[in-house]
mmCIF file with all atom_site columns, C-alpha atoms in Angstrom:
data_model
loop_
_atom_site.group_PDB
_atom_site.id
_atom_site.type_symbol
_atom_site.label_atom_id
_atom_site.label_alt_id
_atom_site.label_comp_id
_atom_site.label_asym_id
_atom_site.label_entity_id
_atom_site.label_seq_id
_atom_site.pdbx_PDB_ins_code
_atom_site.Cartn_x
_atom_site.Cartn_y
_atom_site.Cartn_z
_atom_site.occupancy
_atom_site.B_iso_or_equiv
_atom_site.pdbx_formal_charge
_atom_site.auth_seq_id
_atom_site.auth_comp_id
_atom_site.auth_asym_id
_atom_site.auth_atom_id
_atom_site.pdbx_PDB_model_num
ATOM 1   C CA . MET A 1 1   ? 93.032  145.744 63.602 1.00 95.00 ? 1   MET A CA 1
ATOM 2   C CA . ARG A 1 2   ? 95.877  147.071 65.495 1.00 96.00 ? 2   ARG A CA 1
ATOM 3   C CA . LEU A 1 3   ? 95.426  147.551 69.121 1.00 97.00 ? 3   LEU A CA 1
ATOM 4   C CA . PHE A 1 4   ? 97.065  148.598 72.408 1.00 98.00 ? 4   PHE A CA 1
ATOM 5   C CA . VAL A 1 5   ? 95.988  149.736 75.948 1.00 98.00 ? 5   VAL A CA 1
ATOM 6   C CA . ALA A 1 6   ? 97.161  153.498 76.677 1.00 98.00 ? 6   ALA A CA 1
ATOM 7   C CA . ILE A 1 7   ? 96.745  156.533 79.437 1.00 98.00 ? 7   ILE A CA 1
ATOM 8   C CA . ALA A 1 8   ? 95.528  159.532 77.373 1.00 97.00 ? 8   ALA A CA 1
ATOM 9   C CA . LEU A 1 9   ? 96.615  162.616 78.630 1.00 97.00 ? 9   LEU A CA 1
ATOM 10  C CA . PRO A 1 10  ? 94.003  165.673 79.428 1.00 96.00 ? 10  PRO A CA 1
ATOM 11  C CA . GLU A 1 11  ? 94.220  168.181 77.090 1.00 96.00 ? 11  GLU A CA 1
ATOM 12  C CA . GLU A 1 12  ? 95.947  170.439 79.388 1.00 95.00 ? 12  GLU A CA 1
ATOM 13  C CA . ALA A 1 13  ? 99.278  168.046 79.960 1.00 96.00 ? 13  ALA A CA 1
ATOM 14  C CA . ARG A 1 14  ? 98.445  167.847 75.708 1.00 96.00 ? 14  ARG A CA 1
ATOM 15  C CA . ALA A 1 15  ? 99.152  171.178 75.026 1.00 95.00 ? 15  ALA A CA 1
ATOM 16  C CA . MET A 1 16  ? 102.017 170.969 78.029 1.00 94.00 ? 16  MET A CA 1
ATOM 17  C CA . LEU A 1 17  ? 104.011 168.646 76.031 1.00 95.00 ? 17  LEU A CA 1
ATOM 18  C CA . ALA A 1 18  ? 103.362 170.232 72.324 1.00 95.00 ? 18  ALA A CA 1
ATOM 19  C CA . ARG A 1 19  ? 105.187 173.265 73.829 1.00 92.00 ? 19  ARG A CA 1
ATOM 20  C CA . PHE A 1 20  ? 108.703 171.664 73.513 1.00 90.00 ? 20  PHE A CA 1
ATOM 21  C CA . GLU A 1 21  ? 107.924 170.563 69.847 1.00 90.00 ? 21  GLU A CA 1
ATOM 22  C CA . SER A 1 22  ? 110.047 172.493 67.326 1.00 90.00 ? 22  SER A CA 1
ATOM 23  C CA . GLY A 1 23  ? 114.091 173.873 67.254 1.00 88.00 ? 23  GLY A CA 1
ATOM 24  C CA . LEU A 1 24  ? 114.974 169.805 66.182 1.00 93.00 ? 24  LEU A CA 1
ATOM 25  C CA . PRO A 1 25  ? 116.522 168.923 63.034 1.00 93.00 ? 25  PRO A CA 1
ATOM 26  C CA . GLY A 1 26  ? 114.991 165.622 61.778 1.00 92.00 ? 26  GLY A CA 1
ATOM 27  C CA . ALA A 1 27  ? 112.236 165.134 63.996 1.00 95.00 ? 27  ALA A CA 1
ATOM 28  C CA . ARG A 1 28  ? 108.898 165.035 62.958 1.00 93.00 ? 28  ARG A CA 1
ATOM 29  C CA . TRP A 1 29  ? 106.476 165.938 65.236 1.00 94.00 ? 29  TRP A CA 1
ATOM 30  C CA . VAL A 1 30  ? 103.928 163.610 66.566 1.00 94.00 ? 30  VAL A CA 1
ATOM 31  C CA . ALA A 1 31  ? 100.900 165.238 67.015 1.00 93.00 ? 31  ALA A CA 1
ATOM 32  C CA . PRO A 1 32  ? 99.095  166.436 70.138 1.00 95.00 ? 32  PRO A CA 1
ATOM 33  C CA . GLU A 1 33  ? 95.939  165.013 69.428 1.00 93.00 ? 33  GLU A CA 1
ATOM 34  C CA . THR A 1 34  ? 97.316  161.740 70.036 1.00 94.00 ? 34  THR A CA 1
ATOM 35  C CA . PHE A 1 35  ? 100.360 161.525 73.309 1.00 96.00 ? 35  PHE A CA 1
ATOM 36  C CA . HIS A 1 36  ? 99.031  158.768 75.471 1.00 97.00 ? 36  HIS A CA 1
ATOM 37  C CA . VAL A 1 37  ? 101.425 156.287 78.121 1.00 98.00 ? 37  VAL A CA 1
ATOM 38  C CA . THR A 1 38  ? 101.023 153.122 76.637 1.00 97.00 ? 38  THR A CA 1
ATOM 39  C CA . LEU A 1 39  ? 100.465 149.967 79.372 1.00 98.00 ? 39  LEU A CA 1
ATOM 40  C CA . ARG A 1 40  ? 100.658 147.672 76.627 1.00 98.00 ? 40  ARG A CA 1
ATOM 41  C CA . PHE A 1 41  ? 101.185 147.367 72.601 1.00 97.00 ? 41  PHE A CA 1
ATOM 42  C CA . ILE A 1 42  ? 98.786  143.982 72.073 1.00 97.00 ? 42  ILE A CA 1
ATOM 43  C CA . GLY A 1 43  ? 98.939  144.607 67.514 1.00 95.00 ? 43  GLY A CA 1
ATOM 44  C CA . GLU A 1 44  ? 96.926  143.341 64.977 1.00 96.00 ? 44  GLU A CA 1
ATOM 45  C CA . VAL A 1 45  ? 93.729  141.127 66.187 1.00 96.00 ? 45  VAL A CA 1
ATOM 46  C CA . GLY A 1 46  ? 91.079  139.830 64.756 1.00 96.00 ? 46  GLY A CA 1
ATOM 47  C CA . ARG A 1 47  ? 87.148  140.730 66.174 1.00 96.00 ? 47  ARG A CA 1
ATOM 48  C CA . GLY A 1 48  ? 87.045  138.246 68.190 1.00 95.00 ? 48  GLY A CA 1
ATOM 49  C CA . GLU A 1 49  ? 90.539  138.034 70.029 1.00 97.00 ? 49  GLU A CA 1
ATOM 50  C CA . ALA A 1 50  ? 89.770  141.624 70.061 1.00 97.00 ? 50  ALA A CA 1
ATOM 51  C CA . GLU A 1 51  ? 86.287  140.889 71.996 1.00 97.00 ? 51  GLU A CA 1
ATOM 52  C CA . ASP A 1 52  ? 87.789  138.543 74.754 1.00 97.00 ? 52  ASP A CA 1
ATOM 53  C CA . LEU A 1 53  ? 90.476  141.068 75.039 1.00 98.00 ? 53  LEU A CA 1
ATOM 54  C CA . HIS A 1 54  ? 88.129  143.741 76.001 1.00 98.00 ? 54  HIS A CA 1
ATOM 55  C CA . ALA A 1 55  ? 86.445  141.534 78.956 1.00 98.00 ? 55  ALA A CA 1
ATOM 56  C CA . ALA A 1 56  ? 89.596  141.177 80.461 1.00 98.00 ? 56  ALA A CA 1
ATOM 57  C CA . LEU A 1 57  ? 90.337  144.402 80.333 1.00 98.00 ? 57  LEU A CA 1
ATOM 58  C CA . SER A 1 58  ? 86.564  145.158 81.698 1.00 98.00 ? 58  SER A CA 1
ATOM 59  C CA . GLY A 1 59  ? 87.280  143.339 85.491 1.00 97.00 ? 59  GLY A CA 1
ATOM 60  C CA . ILE A 1 60  ? 90.592  145.246 86.132 1.00 97.00 ? 60  ILE A CA 1
ATOM 61  C CA . TYR A 1 61  ? 90.122  146.873 89.157 1.00 96.00 ? 61  TYR A CA 1
ATOM 62  C CA . ALA A 1 62  ? 93.215  149.561 90.029 1.00 97.00 ? 62  ALA A CA 1
ATOM 63  C CA . PRO A 1 63  ? 93.148  152.556 92.203 1.00 97.00 ? 63  PRO A CA 1
ATOM 64  C CA . ALA A 1 64  ? 93.022  156.249 90.660 1.00 98.00 ? 64  ALA A CA 1
ATOM 65  C CA . PHE A 1 65  ? 96.897  158.189 90.721 1.00 97.00 ? 65  PHE A CA 1
ATOM 66  C CA . GLN A 1 66  ? 98.639  161.014 89.966 1.00 97.00 ? 66  GLN A CA 1
ATOM 67  C CA . LEU A 1 67  ? 101.014 160.819 87.343 1.00 97.00 ? 67  LEU A CA 1
ATOM 68  C CA . ALA A 1 68  ? 104.107 163.282 87.034 1.00 95.00 ? 68  ALA A CA 1
ATOM 69  C CA . PHE A 1 69  ? 106.732 163.730 84.838 1.00 95.00 ? 69  PHE A CA 1
ATOM 70  C CA . ASP A 1 70  ? 110.011 163.620 84.525 1.00 92.00 ? 70  ASP A CA 1
ATOM 71  C CA . GLY A 1 71  ? 112.496 164.709 82.590 1.00 91.00 ? 71  GLY A CA 1
ATOM 72  C CA . LEU A 1 72  ? 113.631 164.257 78.811 1.00 94.00 ? 72  LEU A CA 1
ATOM 73  C CA . GLY A 1 73  ? 115.340 161.025 76.979 1.00 93.00 ? 73  GLY A CA 1
ATOM 74  C CA . THR A 1 74  ? 115.794 159.069 73.616 1.00 94.00 ? 74  THR A CA 1
ATOM 75  C CA . PHE A 1 75  ? 115.706 155.878 72.307 1.00 93.00 ? 75  PHE A CA 1
ATOM 76  C CA . GLY A 1 76  ? 117.865 155.196 70.217 1.00 90.00 ? 76  GLY A CA 1
ATOM 77  C CA . ASN A 1 77  ? 121.928 153.553 69.733 1.00 83.00 ? 77  ASN A CA 1
ATOM 78  C CA . ASP A 1 78  ? 125.159 155.207 69.944 1.00 74.00 ? 78  ASP A CA 1
ATOM 79  C CA . ARG A 1 79  ? 124.463 155.890 65.969 1.00 78.00 ? 79  ARG A CA 1
ATOM 80  C CA . ALA A 1 80  ? 121.225 157.065 65.730 1.00 83.00 ? 80  ALA A CA 1
ATOM 81  C CA . GLN A 1 81  ? 118.043 158.851 68.132 1.00 90.00 ? 81  GLN A CA 1
ATOM 82  C CA . ARG A 1 82  ? 115.112 156.798 66.706 1.00 93.00 ? 82  ARG A CA 1
ATOM 83  C CA . ALA A 1 83  ? 112.709 158.677 68.777 1.00 95.00 ? 83  ALA A CA 1
ATOM 84  C CA . LEU A 1 84  ? 113.077 162.020 71.388 1.00 96.00 ? 84  LEU A CA 1
ATOM 85  C CA . TRP A 1 85  ? 110.043 161.305 74.548 1.00 96.00 ? 85  TRP A CA 1
ATOM 86  C CA . ALA A 1 86  ? 108.956 163.016 77.687 1.00 96.00 ? 86  ALA A CA 1
ATOM 87  C CA . GLY A 1 87  ? 110.081 159.849 80.777 1.00 95.00 ? 87  GLY A CA 1
ATOM 88  C CA . VAL A 1 88  ? 106.794 159.299 83.602 1.00 96.00 ? 88  VAL A CA 1
ATOM 89  C CA . ALA A 1 89  ? 107.986 159.863 87.054 1.00 94.00 ? 89  ALA A CA 1
ATOM 90  C CA . ALA A 1 90  ? 108.606 156.542 88.708 1.00 94.00 ? 90  ALA A CA 1
ATOM 91  C CA . ASN A 1 91  ? 104.896 155.302 90.319 1.00 96.00 ? 91  ASN A CA 1
ATOM 92  C CA . PRO A 1 92  ? 103.703 152.004 92.436 1.00 97.00 ? 92  PRO A CA 1
ATOM 93  C CA . ALA A 1 93  ? 100.239 152.463 90.865 1.00 97.00 ? 93  ALA A CA 1
ATOM 94  C CA . LEU A 1 94  ? 100.795 153.016 87.905 1.00 98.00 ? 94  LEU A CA 1
ATOM 95  C CA . GLU A 1 95  ? 103.091 150.115 87.558 1.00 97.00 ? 95  GLU A CA 1
ATOM 96  C CA . HIS A 1 96  ? 99.765  148.246 89.544 1.00 98.00 ? 96  HIS A CA 1
ATOM 97  C CA . LEU A 1 97  ? 97.903  149.362 86.891 1.00 98.00 ? 97  LEU A CA 1
ATOM 98  C CA . ARG A 1 98  ? 100.023 148.403 84.412 1.00 98.00 ? 98  ARG A CA 1
ATOM 99  C CA . ASP A 1 99  ? 100.257 145.139 85.450 1.00 98.00 ? 99  ASP A CA 1
ATOM 100 C CA . LYS A 1 100 ? 96.965  143.948 85.171 1.00 98.00 ? 100 LYS A CA 1
ATOM 101 C CA . VAL A 1 101 ? 96.671  145.511 81.889 1.00 98.00 ? 101 VAL A CA 1
ATOM 102 C CA . GLU A 1 102 ? 99.329  142.553 81.337 1.00 98.00 ? 102 GLU A CA 1
ATOM 103 C CA . SER A 1 103 ? 97.974  139.634 82.803 1.00 98.00 ? 103 SER A CA 1
ATOM 104 C CA . ALA A 1 104 ? 93.977  140.174 81.162 1.00 98.00 ? 104 ALA A CA 1
ATOM 105 C CA . THR A 1 105 ? 96.248  140.379 78.374 1.00 98.00 ? 105 THR A CA 1
ATOM 106 C CA . VAL A 1 106 ? 97.577  137.179 78.649 1.00 97.00 ? 106 VAL A CA 1
ATOM 107 C CA . ARG A 1 107 ? 94.673  135.287 80.041 1.00 96.00 ? 107 ARG A CA 1
ATOM 108 C CA . SER A 1 108 ? 92.950  136.493 76.976 1.00 96.00 ? 108 SER A CA 1
ATOM 109 C CA . GLY A 1 109 ? 95.132  134.725 74.924 1.00 95.00 ? 109 GLY A CA 1
ATOM 110 C CA . PHE A 1 110 ? 98.833  137.018 74.046 1.00 96.00 ? 110 PHE A CA 1
ATOM 111 C CA . ASP A 1 111 ? 102.259 136.397 74.232 1.00 95.00 ? 111 ASP A CA 1
ATOM 112 C CA . ALA A 1 112 ? 103.558 137.764 77.701 1.00 95.00 ? 112 ALA A CA 1
ATOM 113 C CA . GLU A 1 113 ? 105.652 141.179 77.014 1.00 95.00 ? 113 GLU A CA 1
ATOM 114 C CA . ARG A 1 114 ? 109.403 140.853 76.514 1.00 94.00 ? 114 ARG A CA 1
ATOM 115 C CA . ARG A 1 115 ? 109.826 144.449 77.298 1.00 92.00 ? 115 ARG A CA 1
ATOM 116 C CA . LYS A 1 116 ? 111.285 146.541 80.193 1.00 94.00 ? 116 LYS A CA 1
ATOM 117 C CA . PHE A 1 117 ? 108.128 148.663 80.607 1.00 95.00 ? 117 PHE A CA 1
ATOM 118 C CA . LYS A 1 118 ? 109.768 152.156 80.222 1.00 95.00 ? 118 LYS A CA 1
ATOM 119 C CA . PRO A 1 119 ? 105.970 154.832 80.614 1.00 97.00 ? 119 PRO A CA 1
ATOM 120 C CA . HIS A 1 120 ? 106.743 157.723 78.668 1.00 97.00 ? 120 HIS A CA 1
ATOM 121 C CA . VAL A 1 121 ? 104.772 159.944 75.656 1.00 97.00 ? 121 VAL A CA 1
ATOM 122 C CA . THR A 1 122 ? 106.332 159.926 72.170 1.00 96.00 ? 122 THR A CA 1
ATOM 123 C CA . LEU A 1 123 ? 107.089 163.779 70.772 1.00 96.00 ? 123 LEU A CA 1
ATOM 124 C CA . ALA A 1 124 ? 108.554 163.065 67.952 1.00 96.00 ? 124 ALA A CA 1
ATOM 125 C CA . ARG A 1 125 ? 110.621 160.316 65.770 1.00 94.00 ? 125 ARG A CA 1
ATOM 126 C CA . LEU A 1 126 ? 113.988 160.512 64.273 1.00 95.00 ? 126 LEU A CA 1
ATOM 127 C CA . LYS A 1 127 ? 115.341 160.745 61.426 1.00 93.00 ? 127 LYS A CA 1
ATOM 128 C CA . GLY A 1 128 ? 119.204 161.508 60.455 1.00 90.00 ? 128 GLY A CA 1
ATOM 129 C CA . THR A 1 129 ? 119.091 164.219 64.197 1.00 92.00 ? 129 THR A CA 1
ATOM 130 C CA . PRO A 1 130 ? 122.813 165.281 64.486 1.00 91.00 ? 130 PRO A CA 1
ATOM 131 C CA . VAL A 1 131 ? 124.106 164.365 68.293 1.00 88.00 ? 131 VAL A CA 1
ATOM 132 C CA . ASP A 1 132 ? 125.496 167.244 68.868 1.00 90.00 ? 132 ASP A CA 1
ATOM 133 C CA . ARG A 1 133 ? 121.867 168.791 68.561 1.00 93.00 ? 133 ARG A CA 1
ATOM 134 C CA . LEU A 1 134 ? 120.191 166.822 70.377 1.00 93.00 ? 134 LEU A CA 1
ATOM 135 C CA . SER A 1 135 ? 122.436 166.862 72.428 1.00 91.00 ? 135 SER A CA 1
ATOM 136 C CA . GLU A 1 136 ? 121.988 170.315 73.349 1.00 94.00 ? 136 GLU A CA 1
ATOM 137 C CA . TYR A 1 137 ? 118.139 170.658 73.175 1.00 94.00 ? 137 TYR A CA 1
ATOM 138 C CA . LEU A 1 138 ? 118.287 167.533 75.278 1.00 93.00 ? 138 LEU A CA 1
ATOM 139 C CA . ALA A 1 139 ? 120.178 169.890 78.008 1.00 92.00 ? 139 ALA A CA 1
ATOM 140 C CA . LEU A 1 140 ? 117.797 172.614 77.562 1.00 90.00 ? 140 LEU A CA 1
ATOM 141 C CA . HIS A 1 141 ? 114.690 171.080 77.611 1.00 88.00 ? 141 HIS A CA 1
ATOM 142 C CA . GLY A 1 142 ? 115.147 168.129 79.918 1.00 80.00 ? 142 GLY A CA 1
ATOM 143 C CA . GLY A 1 143 ? 114.087 169.832 83.298 1.00 81.00 ? 143 GLY A CA 1
ATOM 144 C CA . ILE A 1 144 ? 110.367 169.565 81.809 1.00 82.00 ? 144 ILE A CA 1
ATOM 145 C CA . ALA A 1 145 ? 108.053 171.185 84.802 1.00 78.00 ? 145 ALA A CA 1
ATOM 146 C CA . ILE A 1 146 ? 104.036 169.600 83.188 1.00 87.00 ? 146 ILE A CA 1
ATOM 147 C CA . PRO A 1 147 ? 101.385 169.937 86.702 1.00 90.00 ? 147 PRO A CA 1
ATOM 148 C CA . SER A 1 148 ? 101.168 166.336 87.110 1.00 95.00 ? 148 SER A CA 1
ATOM 149 C CA . PHE A 1 149 ? 97.167  164.814 86.485 1.00 97.00 ? 149 PHE A CA 1
ATOM 150 C CA . GLU A 1 150 ? 94.993  162.747 88.130 1.00 97.00 ? 150 GLU A CA 1
ATOM 151 C CA . VAL A 1 151 ? 94.311  159.456 85.612 1.00 98.00 ? 151 VAL A CA 1
ATOM 152 C CA . ASP A 1 152 ? 90.998  157.959 86.751 1.00 98.00 ? 152 ASP A CA 1
ATOM 153 C CA . ALA A 1 153 ? 90.018  155.875 83.395 1.00 98.00 ? 153 ALA A CA 1
ATOM 154 C CA . PHE A 1 154 ? 93.130  153.908 81.048 1.00 98.00 ? 154 PHE A CA 1
ATOM 155 C CA . THR A 1 155 ? 91.736  152.901 77.120 1.00 98.00 ? 155 THR A CA 1
ATOM 156 C CA . LEU A 1 156 ? 91.815  150.522 74.746 1.00 98.00 ? 156 LEU A CA 1
ATOM 157 C CA . PHE A 1 157 ? 93.368  151.632 70.787 1.00 98.00 ? 157 PHE A CA 1
ATOM 158 C CA . ARG A 1 158 ? 92.642  151.003 67.610 1.00 97.00 ? 158 ARG A CA 1
ATOM 159 C CA . SER A 1 159 ? 95.559  152.235 65.530 1.00 95.00 ? 159 SER A CA 1
ATOM 160 C CA . HIS A 1 160 ? 94.918  153.818 62.080 1.00 91.00 ? 160 HIS A CA 1
ATOM 161 C CA . LEU A 1 161 ? 98.397  153.588 59.849 1.00 85.00 ? 161 LEU A CA 1
ATOM 162 C CA . GLY A 1 162 ? 99.051  156.525 57.503 1.00 79.00 ? 162 GLY A CA 1
ATOM 163 C CA . ASP A 1 163 ? 101.251 157.879 55.566 1.00 75.00 ? 163 ASP A CA 1
ATOM 164 C CA . GLU A 1 164 ? 99.744  160.958 58.303 1.00 73.00 ? 164 GLU A CA 1
ATOM 165 C CA . GLY A 1 165 ? 101.515 159.154 60.537 1.00 73.00 ? 165 GLY A CA 1
ATOM 166 C CA . ALA A 1 166 ? 98.983  157.501 63.019 1.00 80.00 ? 166 ALA A CA 1
ATOM 167 C CA . ARG A 1 167 ? 95.576  158.064 64.022 1.00 88.00 ? 167 ARG A CA 1
ATOM 168 C CA . TYR A 1 168 ? 93.319  156.328 66.806 1.00 94.00 ? 168 TYR A CA 1
ATOM 169 C CA . GLU A 1 169 ? 90.405  155.440 67.259 1.00 95.00 ? 169 GLU A CA 1
ATOM 170 C CA . LEU A 1 170 ? 88.859  155.125 71.057 1.00 96.00 ? 170 LEU A CA 1
ATOM 171 C CA . LEU A 1 171 ? 87.257  151.590 70.716 1.00 97.00 ? 171 LEU A CA 1
ATOM 172 C CA . ALA A 1 172 ? 86.213  151.371 75.164 1.00 98.00 ? 172 ALA A CA 1
ATOM 173 C CA . GLU A 1 173 ? 87.645  153.495 78.344 1.00 98.00 ? 173 GLU A CA 1
ATOM 174 C CA . TYR A 1 174 ? 87.882  151.459 80.962 1.00 98.00 ? 174 TYR A CA 1
ATOM 175 C CA . PRO A 1 175 ? 87.391  153.578 84.908 1.00 98.00 ? 175 PRO A CA 1
ATOM 176 C CA . LEU A 1 176 ? 89.540  153.590 87.326 1.00 98.00 ? 176 LEU A CA 1
ATOM 177 C CA . LEU A 1 177 ? 88.074  153.590 90.815 1.00 94.00 ? 177 LEU A CA 1
ATOM 178 C CA . LEU A 1 178 ? 87.988  156.813 93.139 1.00 85.00 ? 178 LEU A CA 1
ATOM 179 C CA . PRO A 1 179 ? 88.883  157.304 96.326 1.00 73.00 ? 179 PRO A CA 1
#
């Protein structure tokens, strides 16, 4: 099974982010019901490994916190951008939770993550999007205004890949400590 740990977004935040899903040629828009902030991608694992990971994640104690968005951006290079995302504002509590998830993952026997943590919500996959149109889109929509929301849990998801894109199955939800 293919797993990842993430923060699921509330319906209101998903609906507000979905408003940005138009007007960009070459964009394959992500279904709003799948919007999330990935804390750690795990990948393919067996049932025993998944159970060990679940046990480690269940032992995480971290405070609930407010999450806010901070602009739009892209992943890719000078020749081609491959994804459009909504950035997450810097937040020490989010970093703390991500560090605890990483530590639990490594204790469960998985390799440490080598990529720098860049919290975001993927809005679209890009293929052949003209650079000038992407620049215009970012200039027009880059200053997103979405109210912050409380993160009171994080989630272990299973990803099912298919022709229509990924479908996510919630396997476990782990509560955060409320103030």
